[in-house]
PDB file of C-alpha atoms in Angstrom:
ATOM      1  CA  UNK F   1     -19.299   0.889  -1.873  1.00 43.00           C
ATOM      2  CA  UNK F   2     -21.723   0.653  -4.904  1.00 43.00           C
ATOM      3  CA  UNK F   3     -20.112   4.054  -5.775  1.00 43.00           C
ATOM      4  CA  UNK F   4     -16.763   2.763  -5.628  1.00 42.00           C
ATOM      5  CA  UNK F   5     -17.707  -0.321  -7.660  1.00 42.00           C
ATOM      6  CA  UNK F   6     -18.723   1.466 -10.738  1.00 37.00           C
ATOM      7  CA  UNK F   7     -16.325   4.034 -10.550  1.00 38.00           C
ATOM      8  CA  UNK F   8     -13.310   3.269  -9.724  1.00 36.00           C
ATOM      9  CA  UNK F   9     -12.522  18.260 -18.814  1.00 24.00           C
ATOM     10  CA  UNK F  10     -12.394  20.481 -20.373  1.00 25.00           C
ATOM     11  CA  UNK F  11      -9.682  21.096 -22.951  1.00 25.00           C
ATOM     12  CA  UNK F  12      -7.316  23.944 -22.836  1.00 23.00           C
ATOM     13  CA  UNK F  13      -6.858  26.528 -25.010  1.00 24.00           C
ATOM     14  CA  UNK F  14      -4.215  26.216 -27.935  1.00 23.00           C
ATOM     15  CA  UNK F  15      -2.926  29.337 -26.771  1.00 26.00           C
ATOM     16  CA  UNK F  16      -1.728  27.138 -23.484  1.00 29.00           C
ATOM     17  CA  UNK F  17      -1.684  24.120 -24.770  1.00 30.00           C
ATOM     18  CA  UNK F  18       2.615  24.507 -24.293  1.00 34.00           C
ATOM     19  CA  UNK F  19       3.045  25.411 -20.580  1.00 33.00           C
ATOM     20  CA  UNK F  20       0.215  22.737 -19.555  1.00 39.00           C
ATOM     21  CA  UNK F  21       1.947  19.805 -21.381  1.00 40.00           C
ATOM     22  CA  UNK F  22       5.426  21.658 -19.296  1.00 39.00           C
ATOM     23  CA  UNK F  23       2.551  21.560 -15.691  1.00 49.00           C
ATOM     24  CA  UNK F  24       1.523  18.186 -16.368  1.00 70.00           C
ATOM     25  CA  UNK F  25       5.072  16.664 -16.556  1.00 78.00           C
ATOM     26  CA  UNK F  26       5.933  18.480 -13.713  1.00 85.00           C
ATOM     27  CA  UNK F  27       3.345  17.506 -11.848  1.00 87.00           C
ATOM     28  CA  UNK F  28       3.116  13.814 -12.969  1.00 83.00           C
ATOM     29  CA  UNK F  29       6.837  13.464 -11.851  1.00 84.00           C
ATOM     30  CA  UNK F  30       5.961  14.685  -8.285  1.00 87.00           C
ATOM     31  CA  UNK F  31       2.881  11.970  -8.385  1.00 86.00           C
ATOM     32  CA  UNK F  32       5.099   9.616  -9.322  1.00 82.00           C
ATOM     33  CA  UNK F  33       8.181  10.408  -6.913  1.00 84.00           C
ATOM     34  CA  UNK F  34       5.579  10.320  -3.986  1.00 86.00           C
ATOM     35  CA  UNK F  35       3.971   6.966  -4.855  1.00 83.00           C
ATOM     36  CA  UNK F  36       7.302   5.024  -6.236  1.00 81.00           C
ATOM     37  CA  UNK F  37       7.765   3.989  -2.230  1.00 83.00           C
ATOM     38  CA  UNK F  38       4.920   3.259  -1.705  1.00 83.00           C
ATOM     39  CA  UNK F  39       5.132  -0.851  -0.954  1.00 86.00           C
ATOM     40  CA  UNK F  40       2.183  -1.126   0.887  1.00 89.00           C
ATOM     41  CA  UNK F  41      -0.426   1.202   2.767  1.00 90.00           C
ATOM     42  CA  UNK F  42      -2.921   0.135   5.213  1.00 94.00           C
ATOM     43  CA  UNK F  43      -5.753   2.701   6.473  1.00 94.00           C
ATOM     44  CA  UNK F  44      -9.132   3.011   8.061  1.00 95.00           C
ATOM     45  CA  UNK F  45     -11.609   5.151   4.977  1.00 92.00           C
ATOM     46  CA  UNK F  46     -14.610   7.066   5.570  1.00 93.00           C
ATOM     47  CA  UNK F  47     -16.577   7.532   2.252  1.00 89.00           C
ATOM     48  CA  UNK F  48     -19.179  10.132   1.311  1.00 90.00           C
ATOM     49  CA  UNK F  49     -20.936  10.097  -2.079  1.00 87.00           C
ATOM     50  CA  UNK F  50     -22.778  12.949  -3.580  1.00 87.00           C
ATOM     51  CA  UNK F  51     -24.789  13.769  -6.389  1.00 87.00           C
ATOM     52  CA  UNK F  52     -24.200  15.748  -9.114  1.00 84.00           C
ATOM     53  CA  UNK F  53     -26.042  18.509  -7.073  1.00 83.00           C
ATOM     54  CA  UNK F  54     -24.489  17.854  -3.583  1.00 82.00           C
ATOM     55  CA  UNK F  55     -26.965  15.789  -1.915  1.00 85.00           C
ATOM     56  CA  UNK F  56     -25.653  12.904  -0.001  1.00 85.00           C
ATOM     57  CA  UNK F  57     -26.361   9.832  -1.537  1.00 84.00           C
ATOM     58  CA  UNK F  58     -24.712   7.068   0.910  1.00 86.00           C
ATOM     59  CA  UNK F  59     -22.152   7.538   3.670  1.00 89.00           C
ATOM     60  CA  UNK F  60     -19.918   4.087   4.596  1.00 88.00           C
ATOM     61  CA  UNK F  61     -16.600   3.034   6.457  1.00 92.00           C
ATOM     62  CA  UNK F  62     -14.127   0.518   6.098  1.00 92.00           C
ATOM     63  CA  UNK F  63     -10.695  -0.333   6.012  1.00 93.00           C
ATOM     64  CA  UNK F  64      -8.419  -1.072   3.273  1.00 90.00           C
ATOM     65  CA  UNK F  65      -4.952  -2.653   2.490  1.00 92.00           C
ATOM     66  CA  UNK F  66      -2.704  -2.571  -0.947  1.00 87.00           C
ATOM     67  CA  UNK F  67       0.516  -4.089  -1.407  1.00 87.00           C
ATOM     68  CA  UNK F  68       2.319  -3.259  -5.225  1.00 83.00           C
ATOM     69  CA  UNK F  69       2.279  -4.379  -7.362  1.00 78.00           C
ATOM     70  CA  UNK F  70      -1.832  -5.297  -8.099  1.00 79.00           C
ATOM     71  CA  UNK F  71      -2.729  -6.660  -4.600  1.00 86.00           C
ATOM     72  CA  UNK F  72      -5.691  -5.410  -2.679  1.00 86.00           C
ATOM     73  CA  UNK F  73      -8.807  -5.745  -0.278  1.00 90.00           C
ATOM     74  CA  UNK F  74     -11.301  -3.104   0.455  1.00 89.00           C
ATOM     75  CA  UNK F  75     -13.499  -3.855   3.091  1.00 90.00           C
ATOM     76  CA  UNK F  76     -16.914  -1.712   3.929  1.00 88.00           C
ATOM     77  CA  UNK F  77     -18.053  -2.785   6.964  1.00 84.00           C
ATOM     78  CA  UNK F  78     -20.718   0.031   7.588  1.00 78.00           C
ATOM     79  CA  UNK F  79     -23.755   0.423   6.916  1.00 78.00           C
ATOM     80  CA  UNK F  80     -23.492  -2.477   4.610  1.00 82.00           C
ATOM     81  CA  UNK F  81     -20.501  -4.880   4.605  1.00 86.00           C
ATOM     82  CA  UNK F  82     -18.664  -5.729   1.547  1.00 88.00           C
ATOM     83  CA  UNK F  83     -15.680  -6.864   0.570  1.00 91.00           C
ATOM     84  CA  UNK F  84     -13.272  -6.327  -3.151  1.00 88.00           C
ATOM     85  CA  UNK F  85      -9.967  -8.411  -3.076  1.00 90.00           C
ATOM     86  CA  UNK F  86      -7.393  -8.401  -5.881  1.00 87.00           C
ATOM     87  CA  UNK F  87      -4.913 -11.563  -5.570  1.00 90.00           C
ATOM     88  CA  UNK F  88      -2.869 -10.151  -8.182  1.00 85.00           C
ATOM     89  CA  UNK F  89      -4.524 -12.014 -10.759  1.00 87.00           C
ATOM     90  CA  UNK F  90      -8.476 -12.027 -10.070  1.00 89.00           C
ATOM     91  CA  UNK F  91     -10.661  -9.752  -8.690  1.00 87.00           C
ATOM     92  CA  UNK F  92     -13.487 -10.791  -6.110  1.00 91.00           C
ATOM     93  CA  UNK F  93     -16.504  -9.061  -5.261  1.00 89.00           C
ATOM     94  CA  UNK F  94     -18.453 -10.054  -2.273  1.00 92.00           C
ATOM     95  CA  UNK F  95     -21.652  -8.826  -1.231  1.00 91.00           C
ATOM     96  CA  UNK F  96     -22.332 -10.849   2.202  1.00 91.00           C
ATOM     97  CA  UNK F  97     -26.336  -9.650   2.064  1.00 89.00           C
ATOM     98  CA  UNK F  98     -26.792 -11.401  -1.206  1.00 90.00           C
ATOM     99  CA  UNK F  99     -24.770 -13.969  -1.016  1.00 92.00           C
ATOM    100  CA  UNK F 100     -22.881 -13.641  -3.765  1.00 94.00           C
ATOM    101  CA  UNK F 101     -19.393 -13.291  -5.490  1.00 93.00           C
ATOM    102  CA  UNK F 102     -18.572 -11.954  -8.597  1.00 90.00           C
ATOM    103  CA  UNK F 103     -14.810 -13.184  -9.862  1.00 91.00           C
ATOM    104  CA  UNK F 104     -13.284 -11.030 -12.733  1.00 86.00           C
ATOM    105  CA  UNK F 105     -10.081 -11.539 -14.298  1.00 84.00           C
ATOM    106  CA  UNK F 106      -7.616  -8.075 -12.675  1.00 78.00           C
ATOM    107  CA  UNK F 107      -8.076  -5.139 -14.928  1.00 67.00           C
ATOM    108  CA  UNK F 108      -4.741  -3.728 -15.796  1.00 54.00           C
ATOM    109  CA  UNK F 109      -5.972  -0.551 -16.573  1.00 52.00           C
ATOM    110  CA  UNK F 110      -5.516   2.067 -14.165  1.00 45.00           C
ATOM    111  CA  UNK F 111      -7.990   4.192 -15.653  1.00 44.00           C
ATOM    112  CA  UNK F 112     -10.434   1.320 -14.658  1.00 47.00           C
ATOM    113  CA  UNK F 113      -9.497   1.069 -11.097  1.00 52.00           C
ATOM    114  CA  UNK F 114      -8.450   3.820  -8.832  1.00 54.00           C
ATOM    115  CA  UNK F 115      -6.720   1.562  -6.552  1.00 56.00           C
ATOM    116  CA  UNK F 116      -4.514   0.263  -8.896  1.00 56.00           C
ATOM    117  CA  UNK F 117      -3.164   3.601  -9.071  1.00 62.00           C
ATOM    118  CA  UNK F 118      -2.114   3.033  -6.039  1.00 66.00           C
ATOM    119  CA  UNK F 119      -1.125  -0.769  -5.953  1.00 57.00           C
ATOM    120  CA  UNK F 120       0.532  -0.546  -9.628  1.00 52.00           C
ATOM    121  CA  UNK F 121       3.435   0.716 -11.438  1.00 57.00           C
ATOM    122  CA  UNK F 122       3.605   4.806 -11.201  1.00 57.00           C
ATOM    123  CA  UNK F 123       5.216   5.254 -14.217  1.00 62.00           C
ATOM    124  CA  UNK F 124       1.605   4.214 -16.060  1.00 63.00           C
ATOM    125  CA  UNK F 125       0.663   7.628 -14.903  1.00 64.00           C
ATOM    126  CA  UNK F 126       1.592  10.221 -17.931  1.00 62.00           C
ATOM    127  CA  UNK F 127       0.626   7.376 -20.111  1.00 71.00           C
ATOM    128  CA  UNK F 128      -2.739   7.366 -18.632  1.00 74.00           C
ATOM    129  CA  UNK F 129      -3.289  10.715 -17.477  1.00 80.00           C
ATOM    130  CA  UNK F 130      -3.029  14.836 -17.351  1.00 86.00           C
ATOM    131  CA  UNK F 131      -1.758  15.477 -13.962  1.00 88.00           C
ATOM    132  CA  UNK F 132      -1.894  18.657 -12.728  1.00 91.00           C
ATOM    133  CA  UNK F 133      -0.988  20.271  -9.208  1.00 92.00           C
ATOM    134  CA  UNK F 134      -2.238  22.183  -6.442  1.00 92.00           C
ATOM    135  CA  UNK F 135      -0.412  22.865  -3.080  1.00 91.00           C
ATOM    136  CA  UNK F 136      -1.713  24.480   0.210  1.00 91.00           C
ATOM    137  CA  UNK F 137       0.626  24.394   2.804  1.00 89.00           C
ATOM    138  CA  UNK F 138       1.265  20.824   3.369  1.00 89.00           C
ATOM    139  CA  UNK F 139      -1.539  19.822   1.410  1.00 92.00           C
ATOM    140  CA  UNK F 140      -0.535  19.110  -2.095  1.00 94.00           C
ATOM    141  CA  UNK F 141      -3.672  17.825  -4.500  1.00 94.00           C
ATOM    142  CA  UNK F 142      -3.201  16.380  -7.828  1.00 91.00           C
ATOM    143  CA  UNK F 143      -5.569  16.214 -10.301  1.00 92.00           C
ATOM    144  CA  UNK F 144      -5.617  13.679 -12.818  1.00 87.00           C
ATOM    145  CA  UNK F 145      -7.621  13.610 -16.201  1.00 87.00           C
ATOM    146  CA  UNK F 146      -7.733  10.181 -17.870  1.00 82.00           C
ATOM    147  CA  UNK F 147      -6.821  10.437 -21.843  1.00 80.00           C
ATOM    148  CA  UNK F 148      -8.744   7.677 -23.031  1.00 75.00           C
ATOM    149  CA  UNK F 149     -12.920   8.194 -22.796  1.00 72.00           C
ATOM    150  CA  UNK F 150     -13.259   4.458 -21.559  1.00 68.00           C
ATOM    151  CA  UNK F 151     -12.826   4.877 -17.744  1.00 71.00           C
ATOM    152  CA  UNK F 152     -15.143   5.019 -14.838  1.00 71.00           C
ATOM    153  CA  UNK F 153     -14.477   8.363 -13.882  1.00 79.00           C
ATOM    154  CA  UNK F 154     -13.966  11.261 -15.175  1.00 86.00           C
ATOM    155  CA  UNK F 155     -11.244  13.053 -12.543  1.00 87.00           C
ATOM    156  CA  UNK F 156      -9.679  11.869  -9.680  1.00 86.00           C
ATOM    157  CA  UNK F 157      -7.816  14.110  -7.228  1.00 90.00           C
ATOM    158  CA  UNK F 158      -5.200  12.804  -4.550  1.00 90.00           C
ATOM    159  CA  UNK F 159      -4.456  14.524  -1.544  1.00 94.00           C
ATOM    160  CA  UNK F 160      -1.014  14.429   0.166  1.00 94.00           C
ATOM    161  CA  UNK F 161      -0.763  15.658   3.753  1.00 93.00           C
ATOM    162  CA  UNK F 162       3.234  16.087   4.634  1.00 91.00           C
ATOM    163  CA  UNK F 163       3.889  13.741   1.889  1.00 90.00           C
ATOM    164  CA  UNK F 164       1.444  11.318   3.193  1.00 90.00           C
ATOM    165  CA  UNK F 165      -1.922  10.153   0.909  1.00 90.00           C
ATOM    166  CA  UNK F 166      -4.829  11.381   3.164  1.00 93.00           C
ATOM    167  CA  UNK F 167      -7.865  10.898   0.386  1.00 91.00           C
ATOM    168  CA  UNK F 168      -8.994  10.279  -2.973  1.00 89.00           C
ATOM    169  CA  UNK F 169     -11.906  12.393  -4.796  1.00 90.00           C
ATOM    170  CA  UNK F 170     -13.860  10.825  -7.989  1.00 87.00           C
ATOM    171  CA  UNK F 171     -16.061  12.606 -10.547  1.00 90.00           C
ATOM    172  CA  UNK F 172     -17.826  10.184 -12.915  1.00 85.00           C
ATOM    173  CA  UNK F 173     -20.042  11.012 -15.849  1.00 83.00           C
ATOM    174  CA  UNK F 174     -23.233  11.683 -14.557  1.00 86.00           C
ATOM    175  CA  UNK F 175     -21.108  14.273 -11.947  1.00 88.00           C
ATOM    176  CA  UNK F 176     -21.729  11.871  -9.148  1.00 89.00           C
ATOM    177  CA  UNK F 177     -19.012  12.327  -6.455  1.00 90.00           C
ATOM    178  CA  UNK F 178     -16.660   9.953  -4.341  1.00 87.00           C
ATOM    179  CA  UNK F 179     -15.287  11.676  -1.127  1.00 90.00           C
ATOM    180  CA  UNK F 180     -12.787   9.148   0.886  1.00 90.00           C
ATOM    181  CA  UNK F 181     -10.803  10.031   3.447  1.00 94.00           C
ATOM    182  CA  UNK F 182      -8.315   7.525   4.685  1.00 93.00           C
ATOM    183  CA  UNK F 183      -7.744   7.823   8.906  1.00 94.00           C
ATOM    184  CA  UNK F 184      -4.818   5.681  10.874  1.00 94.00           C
ATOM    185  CA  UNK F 185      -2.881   4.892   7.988  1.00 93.00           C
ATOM    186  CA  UNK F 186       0.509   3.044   7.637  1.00 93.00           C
ATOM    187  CA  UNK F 187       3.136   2.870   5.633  1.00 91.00           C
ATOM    188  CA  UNK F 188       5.357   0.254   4.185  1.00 92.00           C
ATOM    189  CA  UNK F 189       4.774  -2.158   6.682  1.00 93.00           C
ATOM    190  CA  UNK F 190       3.994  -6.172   6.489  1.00 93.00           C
ATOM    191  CA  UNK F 191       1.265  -7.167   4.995  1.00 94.00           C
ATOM    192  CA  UNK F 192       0.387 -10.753   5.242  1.00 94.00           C
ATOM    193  CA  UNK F 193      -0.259 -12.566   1.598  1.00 93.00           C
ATOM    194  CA  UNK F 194      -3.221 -13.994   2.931  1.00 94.00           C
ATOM    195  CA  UNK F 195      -4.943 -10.514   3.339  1.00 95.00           C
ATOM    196  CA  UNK F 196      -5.055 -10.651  -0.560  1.00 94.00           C
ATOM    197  CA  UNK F 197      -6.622 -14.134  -0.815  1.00 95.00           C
ATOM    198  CA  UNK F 198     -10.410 -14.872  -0.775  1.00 94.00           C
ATOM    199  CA  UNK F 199     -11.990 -17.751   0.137  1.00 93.00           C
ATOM    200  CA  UNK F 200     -15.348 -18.117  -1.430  1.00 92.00           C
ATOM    201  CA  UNK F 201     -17.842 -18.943   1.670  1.00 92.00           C
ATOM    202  CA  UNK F 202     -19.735 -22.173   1.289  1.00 91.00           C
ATOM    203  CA  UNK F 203     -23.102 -21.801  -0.315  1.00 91.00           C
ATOM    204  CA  UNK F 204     -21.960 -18.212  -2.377  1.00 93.00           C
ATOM    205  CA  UNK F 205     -23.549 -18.036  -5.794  1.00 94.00           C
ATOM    206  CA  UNK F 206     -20.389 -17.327  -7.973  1.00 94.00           C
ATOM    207  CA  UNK F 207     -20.602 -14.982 -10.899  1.00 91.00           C
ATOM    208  CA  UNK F 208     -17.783 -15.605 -13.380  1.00 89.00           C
ATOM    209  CA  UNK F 209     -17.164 -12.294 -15.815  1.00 78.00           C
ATOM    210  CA  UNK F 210     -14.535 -13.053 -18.638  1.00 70.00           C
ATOM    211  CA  UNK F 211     -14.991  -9.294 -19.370  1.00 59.00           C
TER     212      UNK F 211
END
């Protein structure tokens, strides 16, 4: 979870600079066409992050929910349980353990937050990024390159299973790696508004940032 918290290339030769602009679009397009019905999604998550030489740094699982546009909670509940909720407007994050929330106005920025990708507007996402494409059978990865250096990763790469988001992959600047795999997932289905509120437990220390 602490991985995901501060999370969320290379250039190209001139030479190729033409048919990787002609890739990208491509590519972005597909992104886009997949995750423009996307409502809402719902899914159990196993996480793995690594360090920049392999070694496992923390393992956790959880469950998450989204519902577009901005509204999301991301709940670890092992080894550690904590909790991220986005109302829309605010951002909470609760650590149980310590006893404390800290309450963030929602960063718009999809660069900033890999679940808005998810939970905002697609069409951010040529704006925002390089896309480019991989597919393997049914498998179809897309790799995305922010454009701007102020992000909290440096790659992220989706991964579509028969047209269906299985996982997420994040690189970040000190090549530490975020590995989640998403299990029992739904699609487009109810979510109840109050998944998306948080209710600060009595006795929390609150942490206001104004950013």
């Amino acid at each position: 979870m602490k991985g995901f918290k501060t999370l969320m290339a290379t250039g190209l030769l001139l030479l190729l600079a033409p048919l990787a602009a002609s890739a990208d679009s491509q590519a972005a397009d597909r992104l886009a066409a997949l995750l423009e019905p996307l409502d809402s999604y719902a899914a159990d998550f196993d996480q793995k992050i690594l360090d920049s030489s392999g070694n496992r740094l923390q393992e956790a699982k959880g469950r998450m929910w989204l519902s577009r546009p901005g509204k999301f909670r991301w709940e670890v509940e092992d080894p550690y349980r904590q909790v991220v909720v986005s109302d829309g407007d605010k951002v909470y994050l609760y650590d149980p353990d310590l006893e404390q929330v800290t309450v963030q106005p929602l960063d718009t920025r999809v660069t900033h937050t890999p679940a808005l990708l998810l939970s905002g507007s697609s069409d951010a996402l040529t704006k925002n990024y390089r896309v480019s494409r991989q597919q393997q059978g049914t498998a179809e990865t897309f790799t995305l390159i922010p454009q701007t250096p102020d992000t909290l990763f440096e790659s992220l790469k989706m991964i579509f299973y028969s047209e269906r988001l299985g996982g997420l992959k994040m690189t970040d600047s000190t090549g530490q790696r975020t590995a989640i795999e998403f299990r029992d997932a739904t699609m487009n289905q109810a979510i109840d508004d109050s998944r998306f509120v948080f209710e600060i437990p009595e006795g929390t220390d609150v942490i206001r940032d104004t950013q």
